[in-house]
Short mmCIF file of C-alpha atoms in Angstrom, two decimals:
data_model
loop_
_atom_site.label_atom_id
_atom_site.label_comp_id
_atom_site.label_asym_id
_atom_site.label_seq_id
_atom_site.Cartn_x
_atom_site.Cartn_y
_atom_site.Cartn_z
CA UNK A 1 -99.18 45.11 -12.70
CA UNK A 2 -95.68 45.97 -11.10
CA UNK A 3 -95.54 48.04 -8.06
CA UNK A 4 -92.07 49.35 -6.91
CA UNK A 5 -90.90 50.27 -3.58
CA UNK A 6 -87.52 52.09 -2.84
CA UNK A 7 -86.11 51.50 0.56
CA UNK A 8 -83.35 53.71 2.58
CA UNK A 9 -80.10 52.51 2.33
CA UNK A 10 -80.00 51.38 6.17
CA UNK A 11 -82.42 48.65 5.60
CA UNK A 12 -80.11 47.19 2.73
CA UNK A 13 -76.72 47.83 4.39
CA UNK A 14 -76.32 43.88 5.35
CA UNK A 15 -76.95 43.05 1.86
CA UNK A 16 -73.89 44.87 0.34
CA UNK A 17 -71.22 44.51 2.75
CA UNK A 18 -68.37 43.87 0.43
CA UNK A 19 -66.32 46.82 -1.50
CA UNK A 20 -66.64 44.62 -4.87
CA UNK A 21 -69.62 44.84 -6.60
CA UNK A 22 -68.63 42.59 -9.25
CA UNK A 23 -70.12 39.21 -8.11
CA UNK A 24 -73.80 38.33 -7.95
CA UNK A 25 -73.24 38.22 -4.06
CA UNK A 26 -72.68 41.65 -3.72
CA UNK A 27 -76.00 43.50 -5.50
CA UNK A 28 -78.67 41.14 -6.51
CA UNK A 29 -80.90 39.69 -4.14
CA UNK A 30 -83.98 38.36 -5.93
CA UNK A 31 -86.08 35.95 -3.97
CA UNK A 32 -89.16 34.14 -3.87
CA UNK A 33 -91.86 36.15 -1.98
CA UNK A 34 -95.53 35.15 -2.25
CA UNK A 35 -98.86 35.99 -0.62
CA UNK A 36 -99.32 35.18 3.19
CA UNK A 37 -102.50 33.31 4.16
CA UNK A 38 -105.06 34.75 6.37
CA UNK A 39 -103.26 34.09 9.87
CA UNK A 40 -100.85 36.78 11.18
CA UNK A 41 -97.80 34.42 10.57
CA UNK A 42 -99.29 32.13 7.66
CA UNK A 43 -97.04 30.99 5.00
CA UNK A 44 -98.17 30.56 1.61
CA UNK A 45 -94.74 28.70 0.33
CA UNK A 46 -95.14 25.07 -0.23
CA UNK A 47 -93.06 22.30 0.76
CA UNK A 48 -92.20 19.10 -0.70
CA UNK A 49 -92.83 17.44 2.66
CA UNK A 50 -96.05 18.91 3.33
CA UNK A 51 -98.00 16.09 1.01
CA UNK A 52 -97.78 12.24 1.42
CA UNK A 53 -95.77 10.83 -1.39
CA UNK A 54 -95.48 7.52 -2.40
CA UNK A 55 -92.09 5.01 -2.12
CA UNK A 56 -92.24 4.94 -5.73
CA UNK A 57 -91.43 8.58 -6.27
CA UNK A 58 -87.76 7.64 -5.10
CA UNK A 59 -87.15 5.11 -7.53
CA UNK A 60 -84.96 6.88 -9.46
CA UNK A 61 -83.76 9.54 -6.55
CA UNK A 62 -81.44 11.96 -9.27
CA UNK A 63 -84.33 12.09 -11.75
CA UNK A 64 -85.09 15.73 -12.25
CA UNK A 65 -88.80 17.31 -12.20
CA UNK A 66 -87.82 21.03 -12.70
CA UNK A 67 -89.47 20.52 -16.18
CA UNK A 68 -92.20 18.27 -15.84
CA UNK A 69 -93.64 19.40 -12.45
CA UNK A 70 -94.84 15.42 -12.67
CA UNK A 71 -95.47 15.23 -8.81
CA UNK A 72 -97.64 18.49 -8.01
CA UNK A 73 -94.72 21.07 -7.99
CA UNK A 74 -95.84 24.82 -8.53
CA UNK A 75 -94.31 25.18 -12.03
CA UNK A 76 -96.34 28.26 -12.61
CA UNK A 77 -94.71 30.13 -9.47
CA UNK A 78 -91.37 28.55 -10.36
CA UNK A 79 -91.28 30.08 -14.10
CA UNK A 80 -92.62 33.36 -12.73
CA UNK A 81 -89.83 33.74 -10.32
CA UNK A 82 -87.14 32.78 -13.05
CA UNK A 83 -88.39 35.46 -15.06
CA UNK A 84 -88.66 37.94 -12.37
CA UNK A 85 -84.84 36.97 -11.25
CA UNK A 86 -83.63 36.87 -15.31
CA UNK A 87 -84.92 40.43 -15.85
CA UNK A 88 -83.38 42.18 -12.47
CA UNK A 89 -80.21 40.42 -13.20
CA UNK A 90 -80.24 42.25 -16.50
CA UNK A 91 -80.69 45.48 -14.67
CA UNK A 92 -77.98 44.47 -12.15
CA UNK A 93 -75.40 43.75 -14.82
CA UNK A 94 -76.37 47.28 -16.22
CA UNK A 95 -75.67 49.05 -12.74
CA UNK A 96 -72.49 47.06 -12.27
CA UNK A 97 -71.21 48.03 -15.76
CA UNK A 98 -71.70 51.72 -14.97
CA UNK A 99 -69.61 51.65 -11.94
CA UNK A 100 -65.68 52.30 -11.89
CA UNK A 101 -63.61 49.35 -12.76
CA UNK A 102 -61.83 49.40 -9.66
CA UNK A 103 -64.87 49.17 -7.49
CA UNK A 104 -66.89 46.45 -9.95
CA UNK A 105 -63.86 44.39 -11.08
CA UNK A 106 -65.11 43.76 -14.62
CA UNK A 107 -63.27 44.50 -17.70
CA UNK A 108 -65.10 48.01 -19.08
CA UNK A 109 -62.73 47.99 -22.08
CA UNK A 110 -64.16 48.82 -25.48
CA UNK A 111 -64.49 45.32 -27.09
CA UNK A 112 -67.82 44.34 -28.66
CA UNK A 113 -69.78 43.08 -26.35
CA UNK A 114 -70.30 39.64 -27.76
CA UNK A 115 -66.83 39.14 -28.62
CA UNK A 116 -65.91 39.81 -24.86
CA UNK A 117 -68.35 37.23 -23.72
CA UNK A 118 -66.98 34.76 -25.98
CA UNK A 119 -63.45 35.63 -25.27
CA UNK A 120 -64.27 34.91 -21.19
CA UNK A 121 -66.02 31.91 -21.64
CA UNK A 122 -63.28 30.52 -24.09
CA UNK A 123 -60.56 31.49 -21.56
CA UNK A 124 -62.60 29.98 -18.40
CA UNK A 125 -62.98 28.64 -15.98
CA UNK A 126 -60.04 30.01 -13.89
CA UNK A 127 -59.39 30.06 -10.32
CA UNK A 128 -60.25 33.49 -9.35
CA UNK A 129 -58.50 35.97 -6.61
CA UNK A 130 -61.81 37.26 -5.04
CA UNK A 131 -61.69 37.88 -1.30
CA UNK A 132 -62.45 35.43 0.52
CA UNK A 133 -65.82 36.28 2.03
CA UNK A 134 -67.25 37.03 -1.57
CA UNK A 135 -66.11 33.49 -2.72
CA UNK A 136 -67.21 31.46 0.22
CA UNK A 137 -69.75 33.26 1.71
CA UNK A 138 -71.62 35.57 -0.77
CA UNK A 139 -71.70 33.07 -3.38
CA UNK A 140 -73.41 30.26 -1.05
CA UNK A 141 -75.99 32.99 -0.02
CA UNK A 142 -77.22 33.46 -3.32
CA UNK A 143 -76.82 30.00 -4.41
CA UNK A 144 -79.13 29.61 -1.51
CA UNK A 145 -81.42 32.23 -3.00
CA UNK A 146 -81.65 30.30 -6.09
CA UNK A 147 -82.05 27.43 -4.06
CA UNK A 148 -85.30 28.64 -2.35
CA UNK A 149 -86.99 30.06 -5.40
CA UNK A 150 -87.62 26.25 -6.30
CA UNK A 151 -87.71 24.64 -2.82
CA UNK A 152 -90.58 27.26 -2.11
CA UNK A 153 -92.24 26.27 -5.24
CA UNK A 154 -93.13 22.60 -3.90
CA UNK A 155 -89.90 21.20 -5.30
CA UNK A 156 -87.83 18.12 -3.59
CA UNK A 157 -84.08 19.07 -2.56
CA UNK A 158 -82.29 17.49 -5.51
CA UNK A 159 -84.63 19.60 -8.06
CA UNK A 160 -83.86 22.98 -5.75
CA UNK A 161 -80.19 21.94 -5.88
CA UNK A 162 -80.19 21.33 -9.76
CA UNK A 163 -82.19 24.82 -10.23
CA UNK A 164 -79.47 26.55 -8.37
CA UNK A 165 -76.71 24.86 -10.33
CA UNK A 166 -78.79 25.98 -13.51
CA UNK A 167 -79.19 29.64 -12.53
CA UNK A 168 -75.57 30.12 -10.93
CA UNK A 169 -73.75 28.70 -13.86
CA UNK A 170 -75.74 29.47 -17.18
CA UNK A 171 -77.48 32.47 -15.95
CA UNK A 172 -74.78 34.26 -13.95
CA UNK A 173 -71.20 32.55 -14.49
CA UNK A 174 -71.41 31.52 -18.20
CA UNK A 175 -74.27 34.55 -18.86
CA UNK A 176 -74.33 37.73 -17.62
CA UNK A 177 -71.30 38.10 -15.67
CA UNK A 178 -69.26 36.57 -18.50
CA UNK A 179 -69.52 39.68 -20.54
CA UNK A 180 -67.26 41.12 -17.79
CA UNK A 181 -65.26 38.24 -16.35
CA UNK A 182 -63.70 34.76 -16.90
CA UNK A 183 -66.15 32.07 -15.38
CA UNK A 184 -64.54 31.00 -12.06
CA UNK A 185 -63.90 27.76 -10.88
CA UNK A 186 -64.62 27.85 -7.33
CA UNK A 187 -68.19 29.68 -8.07
CA UNK A 188 -69.12 27.19 -10.15
CA UNK A 189 -68.85 24.51 -7.66
CA UNK A 190 -69.32 26.54 -4.49
CA UNK A 191 -72.35 28.45 -5.41
CA UNK A 192 -74.94 25.82 -5.91
CA UNK A 193 -73.21 23.04 -3.38
CA UNK A 194 -72.80 25.29 -0.37
CA UNK A 195 -75.95 27.03 -1.57
CA UNK A 196 -77.76 23.96 -1.25
CA UNK A 197 -76.44 23.50 2.52
CA UNK A 198 -77.48 26.99 2.99
CA UNK A 199 -80.72 27.42 1.38
CA UNK A 200 -82.32 24.38 2.98
CA UNK A 201 -81.18 25.38 6.69
CA UNK A 202 -82.72 29.12 5.84
CA UNK A 203 -85.93 27.43 4.20
CA UNK A 204 -86.50 25.42 7.31
CA UNK A 205 -84.96 28.12 9.56
CA UNK A 206 -87.95 30.41 8.28
CA UNK A 207 -90.59 27.83 8.80
CA UNK A 208 -89.78 27.24 12.22
CA UNK A 209 -89.75 30.54 13.30
CA UNK A 210 -93.04 31.34 11.86
CA UNK A 211 -94.72 28.43 13.32
CA UNK A 212 -93.07 29.53 16.38
CA UNK A 213 -95.50 32.48 16.52
CA UNK A 214 -92.39 34.59 14.83
CA UNK A 215 -90.48 35.06 18.07
CA UNK A 216 -86.69 34.05 18.78
CA UNK A 217 -85.61 34.06 22.18
CA UNK A 218 -88.82 35.12 23.24
CA UNK A 219 -88.54 38.43 21.34
CA UNK A 220 -90.73 39.26 18.21
CA UNK A 221 -88.56 41.94 17.27
CA UNK A 222 -85.54 39.40 17.03
CA UNK A 223 -87.81 37.09 15.05
CA UNK A 224 -88.60 39.79 12.75
CA UNK A 225 -84.97 40.58 12.14
CA UNK A 226 -83.96 36.87 11.83
CA UNK A 227 -86.74 36.51 9.39
CA UNK A 228 -85.42 39.52 7.27
CA UNK A 229 -82.04 38.31 7.26
CA UNK A 230 -83.34 35.02 5.83
CA UNK A 231 -85.11 36.32 2.79
CA UNK A 232 -85.40 40.41 2.79
CA UNK A 233 -87.93 40.53 -0.12
CA UNK A 234 -90.21 37.87 1.11
CA UNK A 235 -90.38 39.25 4.61
CA UNK A 236 -91.34 42.40 3.31
CA UNK A 237 -94.09 41.04 0.86
CA UNK A 238 -95.34 39.17 3.66
CA UNK A 239 -95.49 42.20 5.85
CA UNK A 240 -97.39 44.25 3.16
CA UNK A 241 -100.02 41.30 3.04
CA UNK A 242 -100.68 41.82 6.85
CA UNK A 243 -100.85 45.15 6.76
CA UNK A 244 -103.49 45.16 4.36
CA UNK A 245 -105.16 42.13 5.54
CA UNK A 246 -105.24 40.55 2.10
CA UNK A 247 -103.26 38.24 -0.31
CA UNK A 248 -101.95 40.97 -2.78
CA UNK A 249 -98.29 40.43 -3.01
CA UNK A 250 -97.72 37.29 -4.92
CA UNK A 251 -94.21 37.51 -5.54
CA UNK A 252 -90.91 39.70 -5.32
CA UNK A 253 -87.63 40.53 -6.44
CA UNK A 254 -85.23 43.13 -5.41
CA UNK A 255 -81.48 45.01 -6.50
CA UNK A 256 -79.44 47.63 -5.33
CA UNK A 257 -79.46 50.55 -7.61
CA UNK A 258 -76.66 53.17 -8.11
CA UNK A 259 -77.11 56.64 -9.80
CA UNK A 260 -75.72 60.17 -10.20
CA UNK A 261 -78.65 62.71 -9.25
CA UNK A 262 -78.40 66.33 -10.85
CA UNK A 263 -78.98 68.63 -7.95
CA UNK A 264 -80.55 72.27 -8.45
CA UNK A 265 -77.30 73.77 -7.65
CA UNK A 266 -75.48 72.31 -10.62
CA UNK A 267 -73.70 69.38 -8.60
CA UNK A 268 -74.20 65.70 -8.84
CA UNK A 269 -75.33 63.66 -6.08
CA UNK A 270 -74.15 59.77 -6.20
CA UNK A 271 -76.84 57.67 -4.62
CA UNK A 272 -77.53 54.10 -3.72
CA UNK A 273 -80.76 52.75 -3.76
CA UNK A 274 -82.63 49.55 -2.88
CA UNK A 275 -85.46 48.74 -5.26
CA UNK A 276 -87.92 46.09 -4.76
CA UNK A 277 -90.47 44.99 -7.09
CA UNK A 278 -93.96 42.98 -6.55
CA UNK A 279 -96.32 41.37 -8.61
CA UNK A 280 -99.91 42.25 -7.45
CA UNK A 281 -102.28 39.56 -7.53
CA UNK A 282 -106.03 39.05 -7.18
CA UNK A 283 -106.66 38.59 -3.59
CA UNK A 284 -108.15 35.39 -2.57
CA UNK A 285 -109.84 34.90 -6.10
CA UNK A 286 -106.23 34.36 -7.66
CA UNK A 287 -106.09 30.42 -8.92
CA UNK A 288 -102.65 30.55 -7.95
CA UNK A 289 -103.35 31.55 -4.32
CA UNK A 290 -106.27 29.03 -3.99
CA UNK A 291 -103.46 26.37 -4.55
CA UNK A 292 -101.26 27.52 -1.49
CA UNK A 293 -101.47 26.78 2.07
CA UNK A 294 -100.30 27.47 5.39
CA UNK A 295 -96.84 25.55 6.42
CA UNK A 296 -97.22 22.50 7.90
CA UNK A 297 -93.98 20.43 9.50
CA UNK A 298 -93.42 16.78 8.37
CA UNK A 299 -91.12 15.00 11.09
CA UNK A 300 -89.59 12.49 8.87
CA UNK A 301 -88.49 12.72 5.41
CA UNK A 302 -87.98 9.65 3.36
CA UNK A 303 -86.16 11.57 0.62
CA UNK A 304 -83.02 9.58 0.14
CA UNK A 305 -81.51 12.73 -1.36
CA UNK A 306 -80.79 15.46 0.98
CA UNK A 307 -77.89 18.14 1.51
CA UNK A 308 -76.66 15.18 3.73
CA UNK A 309 -74.72 14.09 0.50
CA UNK A 310 -72.60 17.35 0.51
CA UNK A 311 -69.01 17.05 2.42
CA UNK A 312 -66.28 19.18 3.21
CA UNK A 313 -62.98 17.98 4.35
CA UNK A 314 -59.65 19.62 5.45
CA UNK A 315 -56.05 18.02 6.20
CA UNK A 316 -52.79 18.03 4.58
CA UNK A 317 -50.61 16.68 1.68
CA UNK A 318 -47.17 15.75 1.12
CA UNK A 319 -45.81 16.68 -1.95
CA UNK A 320 -43.22 14.65 -3.80
CA UNK A 321 -42.58 17.16 -6.69
CA UNK A 322 -41.21 16.41 -9.87
CA UNK A 323 -37.31 18.21 -10.18
CA UNK A 324 -37.95 20.23 -12.87
CA UNK A 325 -40.45 22.44 -10.68
CA UNK A 326 -37.26 23.07 -8.93
CA UNK A 327 -39.17 23.06 -5.42
CA UNK A 328 -38.66 21.54 -2.41
CA UNK A 329 -40.84 18.99 -1.06
CA UNK A 330 -43.14 19.76 1.70
CA UNK A 331 -46.35 19.47 3.53
CA UNK A 332 -49.33 21.79 2.07
CA UNK A 333 -52.92 22.48 3.49
CA UNK A 334 -55.53 20.77 1.54
CA UNK A 335 -59.27 21.37 1.90
CA UNK A 336 -61.93 19.56 -0.52
CA UNK A 337 -65.82 20.35 -1.11
CA UNK A 338 -67.72 17.27 -2.19
CA UNK A 339 -70.95 15.58 -3.39
CA UNK A 340 -70.89 11.81 -2.24
CA UNK A 341 -74.23 10.69 -4.74
CA UNK A 342 -73.71 7.23 -3.52
CA UNK A 343 -72.21 4.81 -0.98
CA UNK A 344 -70.22 3.62 -4.16
CA UNK A 345 -69.44 7.19 -6.00
CA UNK A 346 -68.79 10.66 -5.44
CA UNK A 347 -66.85 13.86 -7.06
CA UNK A 348 -64.77 16.84 -5.39
CA UNK A 349 -63.34 19.83 -5.72
CA UNK A 350 -59.89 20.18 -4.15
CA UNK A 351 -57.52 22.35 -3.34
CA UNK A 352 -53.89 22.78 -1.83
CA UNK A 353 -51.31 25.56 -1.54
CA UNK A 354 -47.94 26.07 0.36
CA UNK A 355 -45.14 28.69 0.20
CA UNK A 356 -42.21 26.00 -0.54
CA UNK A 357 -38.64 27.15 -1.07
CA UNK A 358 -37.00 27.22 -4.57
CA UNK A 359 -34.09 24.49 -4.71
CA UNK A 360 -31.69 27.12 -6.10
CA UNK A 361 -32.35 30.34 -4.86
CA UNK A 362 -34.16 29.36 -1.73
CA UNK A 363 -36.82 31.92 -1.77
CA UNK A 364 -40.35 30.96 -1.09
CA UNK A 365 -42.40 30.07 -4.45
CA UNK A 366 -46.06 29.99 -4.06
CA UNK A 367 -47.69 26.38 -4.69
CA UNK A 368 -51.50 25.96 -5.74
CA UNK A 369 -52.76 22.74 -6.83
CA UNK A 370 -56.73 22.20 -7.54
CA UNK A 371 -58.29 19.56 -9.41
CA UNK A 372 -61.88 18.32 -10.17
CA UNK A 373 -61.97 14.60 -9.09
CA UNK A 374 -64.39 11.26 -9.25
CA UNK A 375 -64.03 8.73 -6.78
CA UNK A 376 -65.18 4.87 -6.91
CA UNK A 377 -65.59 3.07 -3.58
CA UNK A 378 -65.31 -0.85 -3.35
CA UNK A 379 -66.80 -2.28 -0.29
CA UNK A 380 -69.18 0.25 0.03
CA UNK A 381 -71.36 -1.47 2.72
CA UNK A 382 -68.02 -1.66 5.39
CA UNK A 383 -67.08 1.07 7.32
CA UNK A 384 -63.47 0.73 5.42
CA UNK A 385 -64.02 1.26 1.79
CA UNK A 386 -60.88 1.33 -0.85
CA UNK A 387 -61.57 3.74 -3.73
CA UNK A 388 -60.02 4.60 -7.03
CA UNK A 389 -59.59 8.42 -8.07
CA UNK A 390 -59.33 10.14 -11.55
CA UNK A 391 -59.51 13.70 -12.22
CA UNK A 392 -58.21 17.01 -14.18
CA UNK A 393 -56.79 19.86 -12.47
CA UNK A 394 -53.78 22.65 -12.60
CA UNK A 395 -50.83 23.80 -10.83
CA UNK A 396 -49.92 27.12 -10.62
CA UNK A 397 -46.90 28.92 -9.30
CA UNK A 398 -46.66 32.61 -8.33
CA UNK A 399 -50.30 33.00 -8.83
CA UNK A 400 -49.41 33.34 -12.70
CA UNK A 401 -50.83 32.08 -15.78
CA UNK A 402 -47.94 32.23 -17.46
CA UNK A 403 -46.39 29.39 -14.72
CA UNK A 404 -49.70 27.25 -14.79
CA UNK A 405 -50.13 24.06 -16.58
CA UNK A 406 -52.73 21.50 -16.95
CA UNK A 407 -52.42 17.95 -15.08
CA UNK A 408 -54.54 14.55 -15.47
CA UNK A 409 -54.20 12.47 -12.10
CA UNK A 410 -55.30 8.99 -10.95
CA UNK A 411 -54.67 7.47 -7.65
CA UNK A 412 -56.09 5.49 -4.85
CA UNK A 413 -57.43 5.71 -1.12
CA UNK A 414 -58.93 4.57 2.07
CA UNK A 415 -62.29 5.86 3.35
CA UNK A 416 -63.29 5.44 6.86
CA UNK A 417 -66.88 6.36 7.70
CA UNK A 418 -66.88 6.11 11.71
CA UNK A 419 -69.90 7.90 11.89
CA UNK A 420 -72.71 9.07 9.88
CA UNK A 421 -71.39 12.80 9.92
CA UNK A 422 -67.27 12.29 10.03
CA UNK A 423 -64.91 10.21 8.26
CA UNK A 424 -61.46 9.89 7.45
CA UNK A 425 -59.52 9.51 4.37
CA UNK A 426 -55.85 8.81 3.13
CA UNK A 427 -54.87 8.55 -0.66
CA UNK A 428 -52.26 8.88 -2.93
CA UNK A 429 -52.83 10.64 -6.13
CA UNK A 430 -50.15 10.90 -9.46
CA UNK A 431 -50.54 14.14 -11.52
CA UNK A 432 -49.08 14.37 -14.94
CA UNK A 433 -48.40 17.19 -17.09
CA UNK A 434 -48.46 16.42 -21.11
CA UNK A 435 -47.28 20.14 -21.68
CA UNK A 436 -44.07 20.05 -19.33
CA UNK A 437 -43.70 16.27 -18.64
CA UNK A 438 -44.02 16.47 -15.23
CA UNK A 439 -44.93 13.84 -12.73
CA UNK A 440 -46.01 14.58 -9.23
CA UNK A 441 -46.92 12.25 -6.07
CA UNK A 442 -49.28 14.02 -3.93
CA UNK A 443 -50.07 12.13 -0.48
CA UNK A 444 -53.10 13.26 1.66
CA UNK A 445 -54.55 12.71 5.03
CA UNK A 446 -58.21 14.56 5.56
CA UNK A 447 -60.92 14.81 7.82
CA UNK A 448 -64.63 14.73 6.03
CA UNK A 449 -67.59 16.39 7.42
CA UNK A 450 -71.03 15.29 6.01
CA UNK A 451 -73.74 17.80 6.75
CA UNK A 452 -77.12 17.48 7.84
CA UNK A 453 -77.82 13.71 8.75
CA UNK A 454 -74.98 12.66 6.64
CA UNK A 455 -74.64 9.06 5.67
CA UNK A 456 -77.74 6.85 5.97
#
């Protein structure tokens, strides 16, 4: 059965801090809450590192066990959580659809629903214009929420990342949100990739706080607050179990509600609510609970694939543009987010932007270039590695779809890995558009940071 709790707005004010409710980060905070153990700060969520794994389990490091649970992962818990997230997502989408369009940023036209969905899917993906903290803070946060659903069910990091990718891409971006918006290029990459980085950090930070007695900076209040921010639904569920002294809460999800409530004087009061729903188990008799155990930390993980494969880079690009653009050549800032799968192979999403003068009017024109590229590295065992680069992308002027052109690109570069976490790269890429017959040459220099332990 289900038991629902309504929490005051103050409790959830940190969750909804943005005026745009049209994204998963604005309103949905489904999570993986499960029963606490008998000790005060016991924790039931499993960890891949808690059990001995033979080296053979990593023979195919990028194999996916989400659908087989071949290594003893808790597939029942993962499926239960997935269903909870899905059902609450439909509720969230319904709430967003009722909000005014200037708040939700969703298209509330009278088109038939499936026609609208299909049109948005066909038109995408596009580079969206959401506020920066929605795209680059909110989306990674909820990528981390998806990530922890799998990670807390005993799956390794790679499986949890794949789960986050599947949920953020097909459930949200090309699923629920596509009924109202065209899928966004940044969201498809940033949500699962940076969600991996944040989710793994939050997963381990929870364990660290709980194993340290629940205190942060010597304060149990600060510790409780930190745990709540890291995973509010899980924290409340664990608190209920401690309050009643039994493992009654198995799992939970939540969402923000918005409704107009008629008053006795005939007026209407608009109210926000935080709704949390928890599955009630069978206490110590539940087979699912018997499989769970307290946290134990493994000091060393031999998994060759962790969030250290994720890298972010910043730098500058010199734009040698085709004369048909009628723009002056100039330097542009550039940033990229990538996954370095092996020393021989990586993939990056690149974005460059600059205001550069028109050659005729001398008025500044906004130039943007974004591309999804693949790199193959030679001499991969050495610090200095030449590489080839190919990709697809678009160039956009004045943020206008009428001034946008699709491009293919290819080039070469040098990657210098001077530290496990740090590298330098310099490259050249030639961009060609078949529709406008333009040819651009872009020369880049960037500093690369790899998260976690970086390259090993």
